[in-house]
GROMACS .gro file of C-alpha atoms in nm:
model
  326
    1MET     CA    1  -0.340   1.729   2.811
    2LYS     CA    2  -0.517   1.401   2.741
    3SER     CA    3  -0.373   1.384   2.389
    4ILE     CA    4  -0.019   1.416   2.527
    5SER     CA    5  -0.079   1.135   2.775
    6LEU     CA    6  -0.199   0.908   2.498
    7PHE     CA    7   0.107   1.002   2.297
    8LEU     CA    8   0.326   0.893   2.587
    9ILE     CA    9   0.137   0.565   2.622
   10GLY     CA   10   0.235   0.482   2.265
   11LEU     CA   11   0.600   0.560   2.329
   12LEU     CA   12   0.607   0.348   2.646
   13LEU     CA   13   0.524   0.040   2.439
   14VAL     CA   14   0.877   0.035   2.299
   15SER     CA   15   1.054  -0.266   2.441
   16CYS     CA   16   1.373  -0.243   2.240
   17LYS     CA   17   1.538  -0.048   1.964
   18PRO     CA   18   1.581  -0.272   1.658
   19SER     CA   19   1.859  -0.161   1.430
   20LYS     CA   20   1.786   0.024   1.108
   21LYS     CA   21   1.916  -0.272   0.913
   22GLU     CA   22   1.679  -0.514   1.085
   23ILE     CA   23   1.374  -0.299   1.010
   24TYR     CA   24   1.475  -0.219   0.655
   25MET     CA   25   1.555  -0.580   0.568
   26ASN     CA   26   1.229  -0.737   0.688
   27PRO     CA   27   1.121  -0.975   0.409
   28LYS     CA   28   0.753  -0.914   0.487
   29ILE     CA   29   0.658  -0.561   0.585
   30VAL     CA   30   0.396  -0.449   0.835
   31ILE     CA   31   0.204  -0.136   0.739
   32ALA     CA   32   0.019   0.040   1.020
   33HIS     CA   33  -0.319   0.104   0.857
   34ARG     CA   34  -0.418   0.462   0.950
   35GLY     CA   35  -0.170   0.418   1.237
   36ALA     CA   36  -0.246   0.185   1.526
   37SER     CA   37  -0.612   0.240   1.445
   38GLY     CA   38  -0.732  -0.068   1.630
   39TYR     CA   39  -0.637   0.107   1.955
   40LEU     CA   40  -0.670   0.483   1.897
   41PRO     CA   41  -0.882   0.693   1.657
   42GLU     CA   42  -0.753   0.650   1.303
   43HIS     CA   43  -0.507   0.896   1.149
   44THR     CA   44  -0.442   1.083   1.473
   45LEU     CA   45  -0.087   1.167   1.571
   46GLU     CA   46  -0.141   0.956   1.883
   47ALA     CA   47  -0.225   0.652   1.666
   48LYS     CA   48   0.086   0.716   1.458
   49ALA     CA   49   0.311   0.743   1.765
   50MET     CA   50   0.171   0.415   1.895
   51ALA     CA   51   0.230   0.246   1.557
   52HIS     CA   52   0.588   0.370   1.561
   53ALA     CA   53   0.635   0.228   1.911
   54MET     CA   54   0.492  -0.104   1.792
   55ASN     CA   55   0.771  -0.127   1.530
   56ALA     CA   56   0.559  -0.128   1.217
   57ASP     CA   57   0.781  -0.106   0.909
   58PHE     CA   58   0.567   0.165   0.750
   59ILE     CA   59   0.294   0.399   0.872
   60GLU     CA   60   0.013   0.492   0.634
   61GLN     CA   61  -0.115   0.842   0.553
   62ASP     CA   62  -0.432   0.899   0.348
   63LEU     CA   63  -0.414   1.248   0.198
   64VAL     CA   64  -0.672   1.504   0.086
   65LEU     CA   65  -0.646   1.882   0.045
   66SER     CA   66  -0.786   2.161   0.258
   67LYS     CA   67  -0.936   2.473   0.104
   68ASP     CA   68  -0.598   2.644   0.133
   69ASP     CA   69  -0.406   2.354  -0.026
   70ILE     CA   70  -0.264   2.189   0.285
   71PRO     CA   71  -0.244   1.807   0.258
   72ILE     CA   72  -0.456   1.673   0.546
   73VAL     CA   73  -0.415   1.321   0.688
   74ILE     CA   74  -0.767   1.175   0.687
   75HIS     CA   75  -0.913   0.864   0.528
   76ASP     CA   76  -1.181   1.028   0.313
   77ILE     CA   77  -1.268   1.354   0.142
   78TYR     CA   78  -1.546   1.375   0.405
   79LEU     CA   79  -1.530   1.500   0.762
   80ASP     CA   80  -1.861   1.397   0.916
   81ASP     CA   81  -1.779   1.035   1.007
   82VAL     CA   82  -1.468   1.105   1.217
   83THR     CA   83  -1.514   1.459   1.352
   84ASP     CA   84  -1.769   1.688   1.517
   85VAL     CA   85  -1.798   1.908   1.206
   86ALA     CA   86  -2.178   1.868   1.193
   87THR     CA   87  -2.202   2.032   1.534
   88LYS     CA   88  -1.942   2.307   1.486
   89PHE     CA   89  -2.017   2.399   1.122
   90SER     CA   90  -2.375   2.281   1.068
   91THR     CA   91  -2.438   2.514   0.773
   92ARG     CA   92  -2.131   2.411   0.573
   93LYS     CA   93  -2.259   2.082   0.430
   94ARG     CA   94  -2.309   2.036   0.057
   95GLU     CA   95  -2.629   1.934  -0.122
   96ASP     CA   96  -2.557   1.567  -0.053
   97ASN     CA   97  -2.557   1.648   0.322
   98ARG     CA   98  -2.187   1.564   0.353
   99PHE     CA   99  -1.912   1.787   0.491
  100TYR     CA  100  -1.599   1.801   0.274
  101VAL     CA  101  -1.242   1.862   0.388
  102ILE     CA  102  -1.181   2.077   0.081
  103ASP     CA  103  -1.443   2.332   0.196
  104PHE     CA  104  -1.248   2.420   0.512
  105THR     CA  105  -0.921   2.601   0.572
  106PHE     CA  106  -0.648   2.434   0.772
  107ASP     CA  107  -0.714   2.667   1.064
  108GLU     CA  108  -1.084   2.571   1.061
  109LEU     CA  109  -1.002   2.201   1.043
  110LYS     CA  110  -0.777   2.239   1.346
  111THR     CA  111  -1.079   2.341   1.555
  112LEU     CA  112  -1.252   2.006   1.502
  113GLN     CA  113  -1.241   1.716   1.745
  114VAL     CA  114  -1.150   1.381   1.590
  115THR     CA  115  -1.318   1.069   1.721
  116GLU     CA  116  -1.351   0.698   1.650
  117ARG     CA  117  -1.521   0.635   1.313
  118PHE     CA  118  -1.900   0.637   1.327
  119ASN     CA  119  -2.206   0.635   1.102
  120PRO     CA  120  -2.298   1.004   1.052
  121LYS     CA  121  -2.666   0.916   1.004
  122THR     CA  122  -2.710   0.706   1.319
  123GLY     CA  123  -2.415   0.818   1.530
  124GLU     CA  124  -2.326   0.453   1.592
  125GLN     CA  125  -1.958   0.371   1.636
  126PHE     CA  126  -1.831   0.153   1.351
  127TYR     CA  127  -1.611  -0.075   1.563
  128PRO     CA  128  -1.787  -0.086   1.903
  129ASN     CA  129  -1.498  -0.236   2.102
  130ARG     CA  130  -1.238   0.019   1.996
  131PHE     CA  131  -1.151   0.351   2.159
  132PRO     CA  132  -1.483   0.501   2.279
  133LYS     CA  133  -1.640   0.757   2.050
  134GLY     CA  134  -1.632   1.115   2.176
  135LYS     CA  135  -1.364   1.050   2.438
  136GLY     CA  136  -1.017   1.202   2.450
  137SER     CA  137  -0.887   1.510   2.271
  138PHE     CA  138  -0.774   1.435   1.916
  139LYS     CA  139  -0.716   1.673   1.626
  140LEU     CA  140  -0.664   1.668   1.249
  141HIS     CA  141  -0.313   1.739   1.128
  142SER     CA  142  -0.117   1.806   0.811
  143PHE     CA  143   0.102   1.565   0.617
  144GLN     CA  144   0.402   1.779   0.708
  145GLU     CA  145   0.326   1.750   1.080
  146GLU     CA  146   0.306   1.373   1.056
  147ILE     CA  147   0.630   1.342   0.862
  148GLU     CA  148   0.804   1.554   1.124
  149LEU     CA  149   0.667   1.331   1.399
  150ILE     CA  150   0.784   1.009   1.229
  151GLN     CA  151   1.122   1.149   1.131
  152GLY     CA  152   1.167   1.290   1.481
  153LEU     CA  153   1.084   0.956   1.641
  154ASN     CA  154   1.320   0.781   1.399
  155LEU     CA  155   1.598   1.010   1.516
  156SER     CA  156   1.524   0.981   1.888
  157THR     CA  157   1.471   0.602   1.885
  158GLY     CA  158   1.730   0.501   1.624
  159LYS     CA  159   1.465   0.336   1.409
  160ASN     CA  160   1.405   0.381   1.037
  161ILE     CA  161   1.029   0.346   1.002
  162GLY     CA  162   0.891   0.454   0.666
  163ILE     CA  163   0.585   0.636   0.541
  164TYR     CA  164   0.319   0.495   0.307
  165PRO     CA  165   0.108   0.788   0.176
  166GLU     CA  166  -0.199   0.751  -0.046
  167ILE     CA  167  -0.321   1.003  -0.302
  168LYS     CA  168  -0.697   1.006  -0.231
  169GLU     CA  169  -0.954   1.086  -0.496
  170PRO     CA  170  -0.727   1.275  -0.739
  171ALA     CA  171  -1.010   1.315  -0.994
  172PHE     CA  172  -1.231   1.478  -0.731
  173HIS     CA  173  -0.956   1.725  -0.646
  174GLN     CA  174  -0.903   1.804  -1.013
  175LYS     CA  175  -1.273   1.884  -1.053
  176GLU     CA  176  -1.233   2.120  -0.758
  177GLY     CA  177  -0.946   2.293  -0.937
  178LYS     CA  178  -0.669   2.144  -0.725
  179ASN     CA  179  -0.369   1.922  -0.802
  180LEU     CA  180  -0.327   1.701  -0.496
  181THR     CA  181  -0.057   1.485  -0.654
  182LYS     CA  182   0.187   1.766  -0.732
  183ILE     CA  183   0.145   1.914  -0.385
  184VAL     CA  184   0.210   1.576  -0.220
  185LEU     CA  185   0.515   1.505  -0.436
  186LYS     CA  186   0.661   1.844  -0.343
  187VAL     CA  187   0.610   1.780   0.028
  188LEU     CA  188   0.775   1.440  -0.008
  189ALA     CA  189   1.072   1.588  -0.194
  190ASP     CA  190   1.106   1.867   0.064
  191TYR     CA  191   1.137   1.604   0.338
  192GLY     CA  192   1.385   1.387   0.150
  193TYR     CA  193   1.157   1.127  -0.009
  194LYS     CA  194   1.254   1.111  -0.375
  195THR     CA  195   1.368   0.759  -0.464
  196LYS     CA  196   1.301   0.394  -0.384
  197LYS     CA  197   1.580   0.411  -0.124
  198ASP     CA  198   1.407   0.675   0.085
  199LYS     CA  199   1.169   0.453   0.287
  200CYS     CA  200   0.855   0.588   0.124
  201ILE     CA  201   0.591   0.390  -0.067
  202LEU     CA  202   0.335   0.595  -0.259
  203GLN     CA  203  -0.004   0.437  -0.333
  204CYS     CA  204  -0.322   0.523  -0.523
  205PHE     CA  205  -0.639   0.351  -0.645
  206ASP     CA  206  -0.650   0.569  -0.958
  207ALA     CA  207  -0.439   0.380  -1.212
  208LYS     CA  208  -0.416   0.671  -1.457
  209GLU     CA  209  -0.289   0.899  -1.182
  210LEU     CA  210  -0.029   0.651  -1.056
  211GLU     CA  211   0.094   0.589  -1.411
  212LYS     CA  212   0.118   0.966  -1.460
  213ILE     CA  213   0.327   0.994  -1.144
  214ARG     CA  214   0.580   0.754  -1.290
  215LYS     CA  215   0.579   0.842  -1.659
  216GLU     CA  216   0.491   1.212  -1.677
  217LEU     CA  217   0.601   1.343  -1.340
  218LYS     CA  218   0.909   1.116  -1.347
  219SER     CA  219   0.888   1.006  -0.986
  220ASP     CA  220   1.142   0.746  -0.877
  221LEU     CA  221   0.948   0.652  -0.561
  222PHE     CA  222   0.831   0.297  -0.491
  223LEU     CA  223   0.476   0.295  -0.632
  224VAL     CA  224   0.192   0.062  -0.534
  225GLN     CA  225  -0.123   0.027  -0.743
  226LEU     CA  226  -0.419  -0.030  -0.514
  227ILE     CA  227  -0.687  -0.255  -0.661
  228GLU     CA  228  -1.044  -0.308  -0.553
  229PHE     CA  229  -1.245  -0.466  -0.835
  230PRO     CA  230  -1.211  -0.817  -0.986
  231GLU     CA  231  -1.141  -0.691  -1.338
  232GLU     CA  232  -0.836  -0.502  -1.211
  233THR     CA  233  -0.661  -0.827  -1.122
  234LYS     CA  234  -0.635  -0.895  -1.496
  235GLN     CA  235  -0.432  -0.579  -1.558
  236LEU     CA  236  -0.116  -0.681  -1.374
  237ALA     CA  237   0.105  -0.671  -1.683
  238HIS     CA  238   0.007  -0.310  -1.742
  239PHE     CA  239   0.051  -0.218  -1.377
  240ALA     CA  240   0.402  -0.362  -1.393
  241THR     CA  241   0.499  -0.103  -1.656
  242TYR     CA  242   0.492   0.173  -1.394
  243ALA     CA  243   0.427   0.026  -1.046
  244ASP     CA  244   0.650  -0.173  -0.812
  245GLY     CA  245   0.370  -0.347  -0.629
  246ILE     CA  246  -0.003  -0.395  -0.590
  247GLY     CA  247  -0.231  -0.349  -0.292
  248PRO     CA  248  -0.532  -0.580  -0.336
  249TRP     CA  249  -0.828  -0.639  -0.110
  250TYR     CA  250  -0.722  -0.956   0.073
  251ARG     CA  251  -1.031  -1.146  -0.046
  252GLN     CA  252  -0.899  -1.120  -0.401
  253ILE     CA  253  -0.624  -1.359  -0.291
  254LEU     CA  254  -0.858  -1.620  -0.139
  255SER     CA  255  -1.034  -1.878  -0.356
  256GLU     CA  256  -1.233  -2.110  -0.128
  257LYS     CA  257  -1.214  -2.293   0.202
  258THR     CA  258  -1.254  -2.669   0.221
  259ASP     CA  259  -1.177  -2.890   0.519
  260ASN     CA  260  -1.071  -2.580   0.712
  261LYS     CA  261  -0.801  -2.498   0.460
  262PHE     CA  262  -0.796  -2.211   0.214
  263THR     CA  263  -0.702  -2.229  -0.151
  264PHE     CA  264  -0.583  -1.925  -0.340
  265THR     CA  265  -0.629  -1.741  -0.666
  266SER     CA  266  -0.325  -1.693  -0.888
  267LEU     CA  267  -0.301  -1.322  -0.800
  268VAL     CA  268   0.007  -1.342  -0.578
  269SER     CA  269   0.203  -1.577  -0.805
  270ASP     CA  270   0.106  -1.378  -1.116
  271ALA     CA  271   0.220  -1.056  -0.951
  272HIS     CA  272   0.548  -1.208  -0.835
  273LYS     CA  273   0.623  -1.332  -1.187
  274LEU     CA  274   0.600  -0.971  -1.302
  275GLY     CA  275   0.826  -0.851  -1.022
  276LEU     CA  276   0.542  -0.687  -0.828
  277LYS     CA  277   0.524  -0.693  -0.448
  278VAL     CA  278   0.184  -0.771  -0.293
  279HIS     CA  279   0.056  -0.576   0.011
  280PRO     CA  280  -0.310  -0.671   0.079
  281TYR     CA  281  -0.552  -0.473   0.296
  282THR     CA  282  -0.683  -0.484   0.570
  283PHE     CA  283  -0.594  -0.721   0.856
  284ARG     CA  284  -0.838  -0.655   1.144
  285ALA     CA  285  -0.850  -0.865   1.460
  286ASP     CA  286  -1.206  -0.745   1.526
  287ALA     CA  287  -1.341  -0.809   1.174
  288LEU     CA  288  -1.237  -1.164   1.091
  289ASN     CA  289  -1.512  -1.257   0.844
  290GLU     CA  290  -1.415  -1.598   0.700
  291PHE     CA  291  -1.135  -1.658   0.952
  292SER     CA  292  -1.185  -1.827   1.287
  293ASN     CA  293  -0.921  -1.611   1.456
  294PHE     CA  294  -0.659  -1.348   1.373
  295ASN     CA  295  -0.374  -1.597   1.385
  296GLU     CA  296  -0.543  -1.801   1.111
  297MET     CA  297  -0.578  -1.488   0.898
  298MET     CA  298  -0.211  -1.400   0.935
  299GLN     CA  299  -0.094  -1.757   0.873
  300THR     CA  300  -0.317  -1.795   0.567
  301LEU     CA  301  -0.226  -1.471   0.393
  302LEU     CA  302   0.125  -1.387   0.510
  303ILE     CA  303   0.268  -1.738   0.508
  304ASP     CA  304   0.051  -1.973   0.302
  305ALA     CA  305  -0.038  -1.721   0.030
  306ASN     CA  306   0.314  -1.573   0.051
  307VAL     CA  307   0.224  -1.204   0.029
  308ASP     CA  308   0.500  -0.948   0.085
  309GLY     CA  309   0.336  -0.739   0.353
  310ALA     CA  310   0.007  -0.638   0.507
  311PHE     CA  311  -0.196  -0.337   0.609
  312SER     CA  312  -0.326  -0.385   0.961
  313ASP     CA  313  -0.517  -0.186   1.223
  314PHE     CA  314  -0.329  -0.399   1.477
  315PRO     CA  315   0.037  -0.369   1.371
  316ASP     CA  316   0.172  -0.506   1.698
  317LEU     CA  317  -0.006  -0.839   1.644
  318VAL     CA  318   0.137  -0.875   1.294
  319VAL     CA  319   0.487  -0.771   1.405
  320ASN     CA  320   0.482  -1.030   1.685
  321PHE     CA  321   0.342  -1.300   1.456
  322LEU     CA  322   0.621  -1.250   1.203
  323LYS     CA  323   0.881  -1.235   1.480
  324ASP     CA  324   0.766  -1.577   1.603
  325LYS     CA  325   0.798  -1.714   1.248
  326LYS     CA  326   1.168  -1.628   1.221
   0.00000   0.00000   0.00000
């Protein structure tokens, strides 16, 4: 099968087997954003196998629920920008013309083909130079299936690569009568992820939900508060009462650029004073924006701004950059 061959390609990228201690003790961690999504369609098992082979420290899983309460690894609550759902289930869209994961059973979701992200209105591929849209044979999968893949690869390769799940849209799920958070926490516990020592970082944009995870649900996992809006950067002291780190948009760290050199906001230093780690998103070699090249982006944020890790679609490039800095 094509999917199996792609899986093997990822595994063949392993050049050595770093010890568990070396991976665990990295001072700056590399998080494979939706897997090795710069090379293979995001959140596919093939992209996760490749990220594992590239020696990322953690691999990310965005999680939403199916109709029958299975946590599905997919970036959004929608299906129509990464699958062929509009072709296979044309009558199942809601009034807003979107197709929702929560309206399909796990068995139905398994029938869909996953592809490179595209605009559902125009059909245009979002990142034109990535894996070609509509090619290959990729499928959706459950959180449990991904954990078993990562844990299995850890065992067979001698690595200790962690998971970095995100609770997506908890308020939406609650309105639909479902408790995504409790289901995810149970899956994590069933697979041995219960404390900060268990190589699992749990993240969420919803501050009330993440605080609830710590204070009401009594989770002892490493928690990261994702932040998106400028006003949220002023709430660090509150975040520090329940979270272990923050995940800001990287532009919230940058101030301005003069004479080809960046200056920074106080976000990283303020977070560090409160004992919070800082893991900004997202490092993309094909979406540089204010940077002249990817090396400048990594140098500016990882070294000059002194963040503690980074989400990247290109984990191999970040791993190699940090290796050269040792």
